[in-house]
Amino acid sequence: MDSLITAAARALAAGDPLGALKRVALRDDPPALALRGIAMAQLGELARARDLLRQAGRAFGAHEARARARCAVAEAEVALALRDLGGQGQALLAAADTLQAHGDAINALQARLVAARRLILLGRLAQASAALAAVQAAGMPAQLPAPLAAVAALTAAELALRTLHIDAADAALQRAAEAAGHAGVPALVAEVAHARTLLQQPAARRLGPGTEHLLQLRDVAALRAAGDTLVVDACRHGVQAGGAWHPLARRPVLFALVRALAQAWPGDADRDTLIADVFRTRHPDETHRARLRVEMGRLRALMAPLAGVEATARGFVLRPQGGRGVAVLAPPVDGAQGALLALLSDGAAWSTSALALALGDSQRTVQRALAELEAGGQVRAIGQARARRWLAAPLVGFTTILLLPTAQPIP
Amino acid sequence: MPIASRQPAQVVREYGPFGDAGAVHGVTHDGQRVWAATGEHLVAFDPASGTTARTLDVACDAGTAFDGTHLYQIAEARIDKIDPSTGRVLATIPAPGGGNDSGLTWAEGSLWVGQYRDRKIHQIDPATGAIRRTIESDRFVTGVTWVDGELWHGTWEGDESTLRHIDPASGAVLQQLDLPQGMGVSGLESDGAGLFYAGGGSSGKVRAVRRPGAPRA
């Protein structure tokens, strides 16, 4: 490393990207390009930063594999900040392997974290958990920089929250808070604090006969984990009992029926009320009653392991197996937007048509609600046209490149 | 360029890291102590005990040299002449590479400056900074030192680092010591006897390497 590069890297590490740029702005050799790229990223010029980092990666010689890999990781991180999730997954993992092979454990970990967070942003939670588990199995380097440790913990927390593992999320957030405190980066501390408030906010309403009360995420998880209750979850559109989860997002009529039965429980639900609720008509005739019988038959078959559905004089009643109680969870706020947010809170990527199907609304209604939510930053879209998918806003908005200038990296 | 003699380097001892500094950018030897440039502090340590003797708060981004009285230190795009007893900067000349400079040593009334990615060594006038002549290398040049009339320099490209003894007239490589893979060389100085002190880059260490053909110290 030569003297101006060292001086510029020192300025970057001290949080002075302009000072770093002043020293290397006129130089086009690869280490200078890389430093300029990182400085630009810190200044928020992400598109230019990516350009510079790509140029730097190309300009390094074939024998400077480590420097090239570091540039690739920095570029991927900038792409993540730009929310450009196009194919860099393989290149990123290759860079991680290169860095690991060259004994650069911290940057290798950084690369794997970027890969895991990219998968979360794409809504591929199973792959993301696998990637994160691989990171943890590889072992954290002893002297993990605090900001990186905080982001790793936040990523783990987001995955745990999406899958309703609240204790794991709580523990991860605790670690994140400690690491963020050590890092002393105000934005990061704020991010962790914001994530922790999610645990305290109402996540659902429990509807009882004539009553309702708000539940926090922790109560929701506890309710779903408890074996003694049949939970009809109108947030995620499914039924849970004793650890088994039956998604019904693709069977909107059956879900509406089971929800109506659950809300009437322990009493029975009147046929005409069911028809009015589920088929949305105020003038039921014989065809509707026939259709109700058919749908009830389907529901009975589907619910057989969990609960029986019995006919009564007036209508139908739900009889859970094993003497379980019944609880109905509804989104904390009524309306299309609340229902959409509740559906998306599982972190998966949904198409507009799947959302419309689950909610029983028209695609146009769903699109309108999504557009409003997107404008408010509460949901985001990936892909274009028919490939467009919707996801909840990420918990970890953060890019570590803004924190890890110490990107001593590039020798 | 054929290399006349090549062998693995014998690392005798490691010092550091020093304080909270993450890297060593330059190394020199003042006859008793070894000085290491760590970015914001010049650290002098006793090579026998390894204990830090002095710390000067001066900017030090690359090579360090000692002319018998004063320290010379590359910082950004300049070379500072520093009084080692006070740490005061007495004079400043422009660095010949305009900031691409890596290694620095003093010999025979000249300063010798390594140009990292330019793969060159400049001989300059220590008073004005004027270039007297230039030696070309085929590797990235890091530290530079003279010992017993031999010009040695460090190289560091990718994961490969070596110490090279070159012919100052032709630039031909006379001897080469290969360091283990992944061990960088970021500064070089001989103690005038049987050892080289080599900066270890971002490892923050200084390594003592045996000089071949020298009397055992």
XYZ file of C-alpha atoms in Angstrom:
628
model
C 0.000 0.000 0.000
C 1.342 3.418 -0.791
C 1.258 6.501 1.335
C -1.713 8.398 -0.104
C -3.854 5.261 -0.104
C -2.945 4.704 3.532
C -3.765 8.302 4.351
C -7.077 8.114 2.472
C -8.016 4.829 4.166
C -7.240 6.444 7.492
C -9.506 9.380 6.655
C -12.292 6.953 5.682
C -11.884 5.007 8.891
C -12.166 8.264 10.810
C -15.467 8.975 9.077
C -14.123 11.602 6.700
C -15.000 10.449 3.174
C -14.389 13.912 1.737
C -10.878 13.898 3.174
C -10.307 10.508 1.585
C -11.591 11.707 -1.774
C -9.391 14.782 -1.618
C -6.345 12.523 -1.449
C -7.193 10.058 -4.202
C -9.746 11.860 -6.376
C -7.406 12.213 -9.349
C -5.958 8.717 -9.256
C -7.146 5.839 -11.394
C -5.045 2.961 -10.075
C -7.144 0.107 -8.660
C -6.682 0.731 -4.904
C -7.556 4.394 -5.445
C -10.654 3.446 -7.479
C -11.763 1.114 -4.693
C -11.301 3.780 -2.037
C -13.138 6.319 -4.148
C -15.964 3.818 -4.531
C -16.259 3.276 -0.795
C -16.098 7.019 -0.112
C -18.833 7.611 -2.707
C -20.984 4.918 -1.078
C -20.591 6.639 2.272
C -21.652 9.904 0.678
C -24.754 8.218 -0.679
C -23.698 8.275 -4.347
C -24.486 4.603 -4.688
C -24.657 4.305 -8.471
C -21.302 6.008 -8.905
C -19.873 3.926 -6.057
C -20.871 0.713 -7.757
C -19.315 1.875 -10.992
C -16.005 2.695 -9.297
C -15.908 -0.566 -7.359
C -16.578 -2.546 -10.502
C -13.772 -0.723 -12.320
C -11.440 -1.356 -9.390
C -12.298 -5.055 -9.330
C -11.484 -5.346 -12.995
C -8.293 -3.326 -12.760
C -6.699 -5.424 -10.037
C -4.377 -8.038 -11.490
C -5.209 -11.724 -11.729
C -2.812 -12.465 -8.866
C -4.554 -9.962 -6.572
C -7.458 -12.316 -5.923
C -8.141 -11.037 -2.448
C -8.388 -7.411 -3.541
C -10.719 -8.431 -6.381
C -12.915 -10.398 -3.995
C -13.109 -7.470 -1.591
C -14.212 -5.224 -4.421
C -16.858 -7.785 -5.386
C -18.201 -7.846 -1.821
C -18.264 -4.060 -1.573
C -20.028 -3.867 -4.927
C -22.621 -6.420 -3.820
C -23.237 -4.462 -0.670
C -23.784 -1.271 -2.658
C -26.146 -3.194 -4.936
C -28.021 -4.299 -1.833
C -28.322 -0.685 -0.714
C -29.591 0.165 -4.194
C -32.082 -2.714 -3.808
C -30.760 -4.113 -7.066
C -31.093 -7.809 -6.377
C -30.171 -9.075 -9.837
C -27.946 -12.109 -10.063
C -24.827 -11.682 -7.974
C -25.468 -14.553 -5.596
C -22.936 -16.945 -7.074
C -20.229 -14.316 -7.515
C -20.714 -13.288 -3.920
C -20.304 -16.796 -2.556
C -17.246 -17.319 -4.762
C -15.777 -14.097 -3.334
C -16.532 -15.341 0.194
C -14.673 -18.587 -0.509
C -11.728 -16.689 -1.971
C -11.527 -14.441 1.073
C -11.796 -17.393 3.447
C -9.032 -19.194 1.568
C -6.838 -16.123 1.916
C -7.389 -15.956 5.659
C -9.626 -12.894 5.521
C -12.336 -14.290 7.776
C -14.013 -10.972 8.538
C -14.586 -9.954 4.947
C -15.641 -13.522 4.112
C -18.249 -13.294 6.847
C -19.310 -9.927 5.498
C -19.794 -11.498 2.055
C -21.933 -14.317 3.478
C -24.013 -11.840 5.447
C -24.640 -9.783 2.325
C -25.698 -12.995 0.577
C -28.076 -13.924 3.416
C -29.604 -10.456 3.515
C -30.055 -10.487 -0.225
C -32.023 -13.739 0.109
C -34.182 -12.161 2.829
C -34.877 -9.232 0.539
C -35.875 -11.699 -2.156
C -38.252 -13.391 0.291
C -36.366 -16.708 0.160
C -36.373 -17.244 3.881
C -35.490 -20.934 3.908
C -32.389 -20.300 1.815
C -31.559 -17.269 3.931
C -31.743 -19.298 7.155
C -29.510 -21.931 5.596
C -27.007 -19.253 4.576
C -27.070 -17.695 8.021
C -26.705 -21.078 9.698
C -23.647 -21.685 7.509
C -22.224 -18.362 8.677
C -22.737 -19.336 12.298
C -21.400 -22.835 11.752
C -18.259 -21.384 10.208
C -17.715 -19.646 13.531
C -17.558 -15.958 14.163
C -14.075 -14.494 14.095
C -13.048 -13.545 17.607
C -12.599 -9.880 16.802
C -15.670 -9.293 14.738
C -16.064 -5.545 14.207
C -18.985 -4.374 16.309
C -21.091 -2.967 13.428
C -20.790 -6.238 11.554
C -21.742 -8.203 14.666
C -24.772 -5.942 15.096
C -25.927 -6.430 11.525
C -25.403 -10.203 11.784
C -27.538 -10.280 14.925
C -30.208 -8.071 13.325
C -30.353 -10.382 10.320
C -30.826 -13.380 12.600
C -33.502 -11.440 14.482
C -35.393 -10.642 11.303
C -35.438 -14.287 10.239
C -36.574 -15.376 13.703
C -39.314 -12.723 13.790
C -40.648 -13.691 10.384
C -40.924 -17.287 11.484
C -42.352 -16.272 14.898
C -39.446 -17.621 16.957
C -39.785 -14.816 19.424
C -37.293 -15.978 22.036
C -34.623 -16.407 19.393
C -35.492 -12.990 17.985
C -35.349 -11.456 21.437
C -31.936 -12.978 22.127
C -30.643 -11.845 18.730
C -31.934 -8.328 19.310
C -30.241 -8.308 22.702
C -26.944 -9.215 21.011
C -27.584 -6.605 18.330
C -28.224 -3.923 20.944
C -24.962 -4.734 22.728
C -22.961 -4.763 19.511
C -24.580 -1.542 18.300
C -23.704 0.059 21.623
C -20.079 -0.958 21.166
C -20.066 0.269 17.590
C -21.315 3.662 18.724
C -23.046 4.321 15.419
C -26.225 6.289 16.186
C -28.073 5.102 13.065
C -27.402 1.485 13.986
C -28.491 1.961 17.585
C -31.704 3.550 16.323
C -32.283 0.655 13.936
C -31.933 -1.901 16.719
C -34.202 0.130 18.993
C -36.790 0.291 16.215
C -36.610 -3.468 15.725
C -37.124 -3.984 19.441
C -40.244 -1.831 19.474
C -41.752 -4.250 16.946
C -41.832 -6.784 19.750
C -43.905 -4.433 21.889
C -46.353 -3.334 19.219
C -49.722 -4.978 18.760
C -49.298 -7.716 16.188
C -52.846 -9.097 16.149
C -56.276 -8.919 17.777
C -57.763 -11.931 19.478
C -61.460 -12.019 18.782
C -63.705 -13.669 21.314
C -67.479 -13.781 21.487
C -68.300 -10.088 21.720
C -64.795 -9.137 22.909
C -61.419 -8.480 21.420
C -58.019 -7.632 22.804
C -54.662 -6.744 21.312
C -51.790 -9.216 21.356
C -48.087 -8.561 21.033
C -45.957 -10.701 18.787
C -44.803 -12.675 21.799
C -48.412 -13.505 22.790
C -49.192 -14.521 19.231
C -46.227 -16.876 19.151
C -47.139 -18.291 22.569
C -50.744 -18.811 21.515
C -49.713 -20.590 18.360
C -47.140 -22.708 20.156
C -49.566 -23.753 22.905
C -51.054 -27.133 22.125
C -54.398 -26.512 23.787
C -55.859 -24.037 21.314
C -56.986 -24.253 17.741
C -55.830 -20.950 16.282
C -57.618 -19.587 13.251
C -55.144 -16.990 12.066
C -56.718 -14.328 9.883
C -53.357 -12.513 9.709
C -51.474 -15.224 7.897
C -54.586 -17.044 6.659
C -54.273 -20.513 8.060
C -55.123 -22.780 10.943
C -52.737 -23.944 13.617
C -53.128 -26.592 16.268
C -50.447 -28.313 18.304
C -47.522 -27.296 16.160
C -49.151 -28.203 12.829
C -49.768 -25.298 10.465
C -52.341 -25.590 7.679
C -52.084 -22.685 5.278
C -55.388 -21.716 3.687
C -54.255 -18.630 1.772
C -55.097 -20.389 -1.471
C -58.509 -21.602 -0.221
C -60.228 -18.296 0.599
C -63.748 -19.710 0.846
C -62.729 -22.483 3.229
C -60.791 -19.993 5.311
C -63.755 -17.623 5.502
C -65.931 -20.539 6.615
C -63.596 -21.741 9.312
C -63.139 -18.193 10.527
C -66.891 -17.685 10.783
C -67.283 -21.011 12.619
C -64.429 -20.152 14.960
C -65.926 -16.776 15.759
C -69.243 -18.428 16.650
C -67.548 -21.106 18.757
C -68.535 -22.619 21.159
C -71.933 -21.866 19.656
C -72.958 -22.752 16.132
C -73.074 -20.493 13.098
C -76.317 -19.853 11.323
C -76.547 -21.080 7.691
C -77.880 -17.806 6.328
C -75.241 -15.808 8.197
C -72.536 -18.076 6.797
C -73.911 -17.649 3.288
C -74.137 -13.913 3.703
C -70.565 -13.691 5.082
C -68.823 -16.105 2.799
C -70.736 -15.922 -0.472
C -71.574 -12.264 -0.007
C -75.217 -12.366 -0.864
C -78.244 -11.168 1.041
C -80.684 -13.270 -0.908
C -79.743 -16.898 -0.280
C -81.545 -19.573 -2.236
C -81.280 -23.366 -2.522
C -78.180 -23.174 -4.750
C -76.305 -21.299 -2.054
C -77.316 -23.846 0.562
C -76.146 -26.635 -1.714
C -72.868 -24.865 -2.287
C -72.482 -24.349 1.450
C -72.907 -28.096 1.988
C -70.244 -28.822 -0.624
C -67.787 -26.365 0.862
C -68.489 -27.689 4.360
C -67.711 -31.174 3.072
C -64.371 -29.941 1.793
C -63.644 -28.117 5.031
C -64.559 -31.191 7.065
C -62.089 -33.313 5.080
C -59.353 -30.731 5.438
C -59.927 -30.129 9.142
C -60.411 -33.769 10.094
C -57.055 -34.048 11.926
C -57.732 -30.842 13.861
C -61.434 -30.517 14.399
C -64.772 -31.902 13.427
C -67.447 -29.830 11.687
C -70.930 -30.884 12.716
C -74.311 -29.867 11.392
C -76.826 -28.472 13.864
C -80.459 -27.543 13.488
C -79.561 -23.982 12.617
C -76.199 -24.366 10.899
C -72.757 -25.746 11.700
C -70.494 -25.954 14.731
C -66.769 -26.490 15.152
C -65.681 -29.332 17.472
C -61.897 -29.209 17.999
C -60.128 -32.496 18.641
C -58.647 -33.236 22.048
C -60.786 -30.722 23.900
C -58.916 -27.734 22.501
C -60.230 -24.206 22.769
C -60.596 -21.962 19.747
C -59.023 -18.566 19.141
C -59.391 -16.205 16.202
C -56.551 -13.852 15.374
C -57.281 -10.823 13.214
C -54.920 -8.144 11.918
C -54.417 -5.311 14.393
C -56.093 -2.851 12.028
C -59.111 -3.568 9.885
C -59.174 -2.894 6.186
C -57.295 -4.016 3.106
C -54.004 -2.422 4.125
C -53.929 -4.030 7.545
C -54.798 -7.400 6.043
C -52.050 -7.049 3.423
C -49.415 -6.116 5.993
C -50.454 -9.050 8.152
C -50.133 -11.446 5.218
C -46.762 -10.063 4.170
C -45.390 -10.261 7.706
C -44.296 -13.822 6.999
C -41.467 -12.307 4.938
C -42.242 -14.296 1.809
C -42.656 -12.796 -1.662
C -46.299 -12.637 -2.779
C -47.739 -11.896 -6.192
C -50.650 -9.489 -6.462
C -52.905 -12.296 -7.625
C -52.016 -14.520 -4.663
C -52.718 -11.633 -2.276
C -56.028 -10.924 -3.997
C -56.971 -14.591 -3.821
C -56.149 -14.852 -0.124
C -58.027 -11.691 0.797
C -60.959 -12.314 -1.504
C -60.610 -8.825 -2.965
C -60.140 -7.864 -6.573
C -56.598 -7.507 -7.885
C -57.284 -3.864 -8.566
C -58.261 -3.230 -4.939
C -55.144 -5.038 -3.757
C -52.963 -3.082 -6.168
C -54.379 0.196 -4.935
C -53.761 -0.731 -1.315
C -50.245 -1.956 -2.144
C -49.428 1.269 -3.970
C -50.418 3.272 -0.912
C -48.406 1.023 1.368
C -45.413 1.222 -0.961
C -45.549 5.006 -0.976
C -45.433 4.838 2.814
C -42.426 2.516 2.716
C -44.346 -0.290 4.427
C -44.060 -2.762 1.586
C -41.724 -3.083 -1.343
C -41.808 -4.763 -4.713
C -39.221 -6.767 -6.612
C -39.366 -7.738 -10.256
C -41.317 -6.149 -13.056
C -44.692 -6.677 -14.690
C -46.018 -10.203 -14.205
C -42.926 -11.259 -12.278
C -43.562 -8.535 -9.702
C -43.666 -9.770 -6.117
C -44.520 -7.951 -2.911
C -42.706 -8.182 0.397
C -42.847 -6.547 3.791
C -40.365 -3.731 4.381
C -37.113 -5.207 5.689
C -36.278 -4.968 9.337
C -32.642 -4.305 8.607
C -32.507 -1.376 6.256
C -28.886 -0.953 6.742
C -25.816 -1.307 4.728
C -22.630 -2.053 6.520
C -20.469 -0.392 3.902
C -21.650 2.810 5.425
C -20.206 1.590 8.692
C -17.227 -0.437 7.684
C -15.013 1.936 5.895
C -12.256 0.233 7.687
C -12.533 -1.582 4.533
C -8.825 -1.537 5.194
C -9.555 -3.733 2.617
C -7.954 -3.020 -0.342
C -4.173 -3.200 -0.060
C 14.381 -11.587 -15.254
C 16.281 -14.633 -13.918
C 16.866 -14.723 -10.196
C 20.368 -15.797 -9.270
C 19.570 -17.244 -5.844
C 16.272 -17.949 -4.198
C 15.386 -19.367 -0.783
C 12.635 -19.209 1.831
C 12.915 -16.391 4.344
C 13.785 -17.300 7.924
C 11.551 -15.319 10.258
C 13.407 -15.097 13.551
C 11.016 -13.119 15.707
C 7.756 -11.145 15.562
C 6.997 -7.896 17.399
C 3.683 -6.109 17.912
C 0.959 -5.228 17.110
C 1.620 -1.871 18.696
C -1.165 -0.292 20.723
C -4.429 0.069 18.856
C -2.721 0.596 15.497
C -3.981 -1.900 12.966
C -1.082 -1.814 10.549
C 2.600 -1.137 10.021
C 3.450 1.000 7.005
C 7.180 1.600 7.405
C 10.161 0.443 9.473
C 13.587 1.864 10.266
C 16.455 1.211 12.676
C 18.437 3.920 14.461
C 21.265 1.720 15.688
C 19.521 0.739 18.921
C 15.811 0.841 18.426
C 13.458 -0.153 15.653
C 10.912 2.462 14.551
C 7.584 1.419 13.103
C 5.172 3.775 11.300
C 1.630 2.874 12.353
C -0.396 5.603 10.649
C -0.775 8.148 13.418
C 2.160 7.230 15.649
C 5.802 6.442 15.075
C 6.604 3.747 17.611
C 10.176 2.951 18.700
C 10.779 -0.397 20.354
C 13.781 -2.222 21.715
C 14.436 -5.255 19.489
C 15.969 -7.254 22.343
C 13.064 -6.943 24.791
C 10.296 -5.950 22.385
C 9.126 -3.203 24.743
C 7.981 0.108 23.324
C 10.480 2.830 24.167
C 8.969 5.923 22.543
C 5.921 7.077 20.636
C 5.851 10.172 18.416
C 2.538 11.637 17.289
C 3.265 12.265 13.611
C 1.442 11.252 10.463
C 3.211 8.225 8.995
C 1.557 6.538 6.042
C 4.441 4.690 4.399
C 8.217 4.285 4.579
C 10.470 5.517 7.368
C 14.237 6.220 7.247
C 17.009 7.348 9.609
C 20.092 9.286 8.461
C 22.029 9.064 11.730
C 20.435 12.191 13.232
C 16.938 12.651 11.856
C 14.025 10.493 10.877
C 12.473 10.813 7.428
C 8.854 9.815 7.103
C 6.505 9.598 4.130
C 3.091 11.076 4.913
C 0.475 11.551 2.184
C 2.397 13.032 -0.755
C 5.359 14.457 1.147
C 8.460 13.413 3.067
C 8.835 14.932 6.529
C 12.207 15.317 8.237
C 11.570 14.706 11.922
C 13.646 15.338 15.033
C 13.435 11.984 16.858
C 13.906 13.564 20.272
C 10.961 15.963 20.018
C 8.847 14.631 17.172
C 8.940 18.073 15.552
C 8.828 18.252 11.730
C 11.937 20.202 10.685
C 11.526 20.214 6.914
C 9.284 18.826 4.217
C 9.990 17.869 0.611
C 7.552 16.545 -1.973
C 7.584 12.773 -2.397
C 8.744 11.789 -5.883
C 5.721 9.603 -6.594
C 3.202 12.240 -5.531
C 1.639 9.805 -3.075
C 2.311 6.485 -4.784
C 5.293 6.107 -2.499
C 5.839 3.108 -0.272
C 9.349 2.409 1.071
C 12.032 4.832 2.198
C 15.664 4.508 3.234
C 18.701 6.725 3.596
C 22.109 5.837 2.184
C 25.173 7.659 0.978
C 23.656 11.124 1.108
C 20.510 10.181 -0.793
C 17.010 9.078 0.056
C 15.736 6.000 -1.785
C 12.005 5.857 -2.290
C 10.007 2.820 -3.412
C 7.036 3.391 -5.745
C 4.512 0.676 -4.932
C 2.417 -0.029 -8.022
C 4.835 1.782 -10.340
C 7.430 -0.906 -9.507
C 10.250 1.626 -9.216
C 12.846 2.905 -6.787
C 13.850 6.566 -6.992
C 17.101 7.973 -5.618
C 16.362 11.554 -4.528
C 18.118 14.545 -3.032
C 17.103 14.680 0.649
C 17.226 18.470 0.670
C 15.127 19.252 -2.401
C 13.408 16.030 -3.381
C 14.909 16.173 -6.902
C 15.152 12.746 -8.524
C 18.774 11.688 -9.131
C 17.972 8.399 -10.847
C 15.427 5.613 -11.059
C 15.726 1.810 -10.803
C 12.985 -0.347 -12.361
C 11.664 -3.558 -10.792
C 9.180 -6.135 -12.073
C 7.278 -6.370 -8.795
C 5.323 -3.939 -6.613
C 7.976 -2.311 -4.448
C 7.354 -1.861 -0.723
C 10.220 -1.254 1.722
C 13.741 -0.321 0.642
C 17.028 -0.623 2.543
C 20.780 -0.588 2.048
C 23.117 -2.847 4.013
C 26.852 -3.400 3.439
C 26.594 -1.860 -0.016
C 23.691 -4.163 -0.973
C 20.339 -2.689 -2.051
C 17.384 -4.753 -0.781
C 13.715 -4.113 -1.264
C 10.476 -5.779 -0.261
C 7.802 -6.820 -2.771
C 4.145 -7.536 -2.082
C 1.764 -8.574 -4.806
C -1.438 -10.335 -3.917
C -0.471 -12.990 -1.395
C 3.172 -13.216 -2.365
C 5.859 -11.266 -0.611
C 9.600 -11.449 -1.000
C 12.743 -9.648 0.045
C 15.061 -9.008 -2.892
C 18.676 -8.044 -3.194
C 19.076 -6.195 -6.478
C 21.897 -4.727 -8.492
C 21.435 -0.948 -8.136
C 22.915 -0.379 -11.580
C 20.898 -2.830 -13.669
C 17.973 -3.721 -11.413
C 18.842 -7.440 -11.798
C 17.716 -9.615 -8.883
C 20.745 -11.162 -7.188
C 19.031 -12.896 -4.263
C 15.459 -13.462 -3.220
C 13.929 -14.536 0.091
C 10.346 -15.779 -0.167
C 8.065 -15.134 2.784
C 5.295 -17.615 3.619
C 2.044 -17.172 1.624
C -0.162 -14.415 2.931
C 2.576 -12.723 4.967
C 2.941 -9.211 3.596
C 5.953 -6.923 3.602
C 5.144 -3.252 4.038
C 8.473 -1.784 5.133
C 12.062 -2.909 5.331
C 15.189 -1.923 7.207
C 18.351 -3.783 8.099
C 19.976 -3.441 11.485
C 23.343 -3.148 9.753
C 24.212 -6.686 10.842
C 22.482 -10.016 10.357
C 18.799 -9.084 10.470
C 16.137 -7.325 8.460
C 13.089 -5.791 10.105
C 10.060 -6.081 7.851
C 6.707 -4.401 8.437
C 3.786 -6.832 8.296
C 1.154 -4.579 6.719
C -2.319 -4.944 8.168
C -1.158 -7.680 10.583
C 0.305 -4.779 12.583
C 3.491 -6.746 13.262
C 7.173 -6.214 12.616
C 9.151 -9.342 11.745
C 12.862 -9.951 12.094
C 14.186 -11.903 9.108
C 17.711 -13.374 8.944
C 19.941 -11.931 6.215
C 21.626 -14.731 4.283
C 25.378 -14.684 4.037
C 25.688 -12.284 6.932
C 27.709 -13.091 10.040
C 25.439 -14.562 12.707
C 24.407 -11.785 15.039
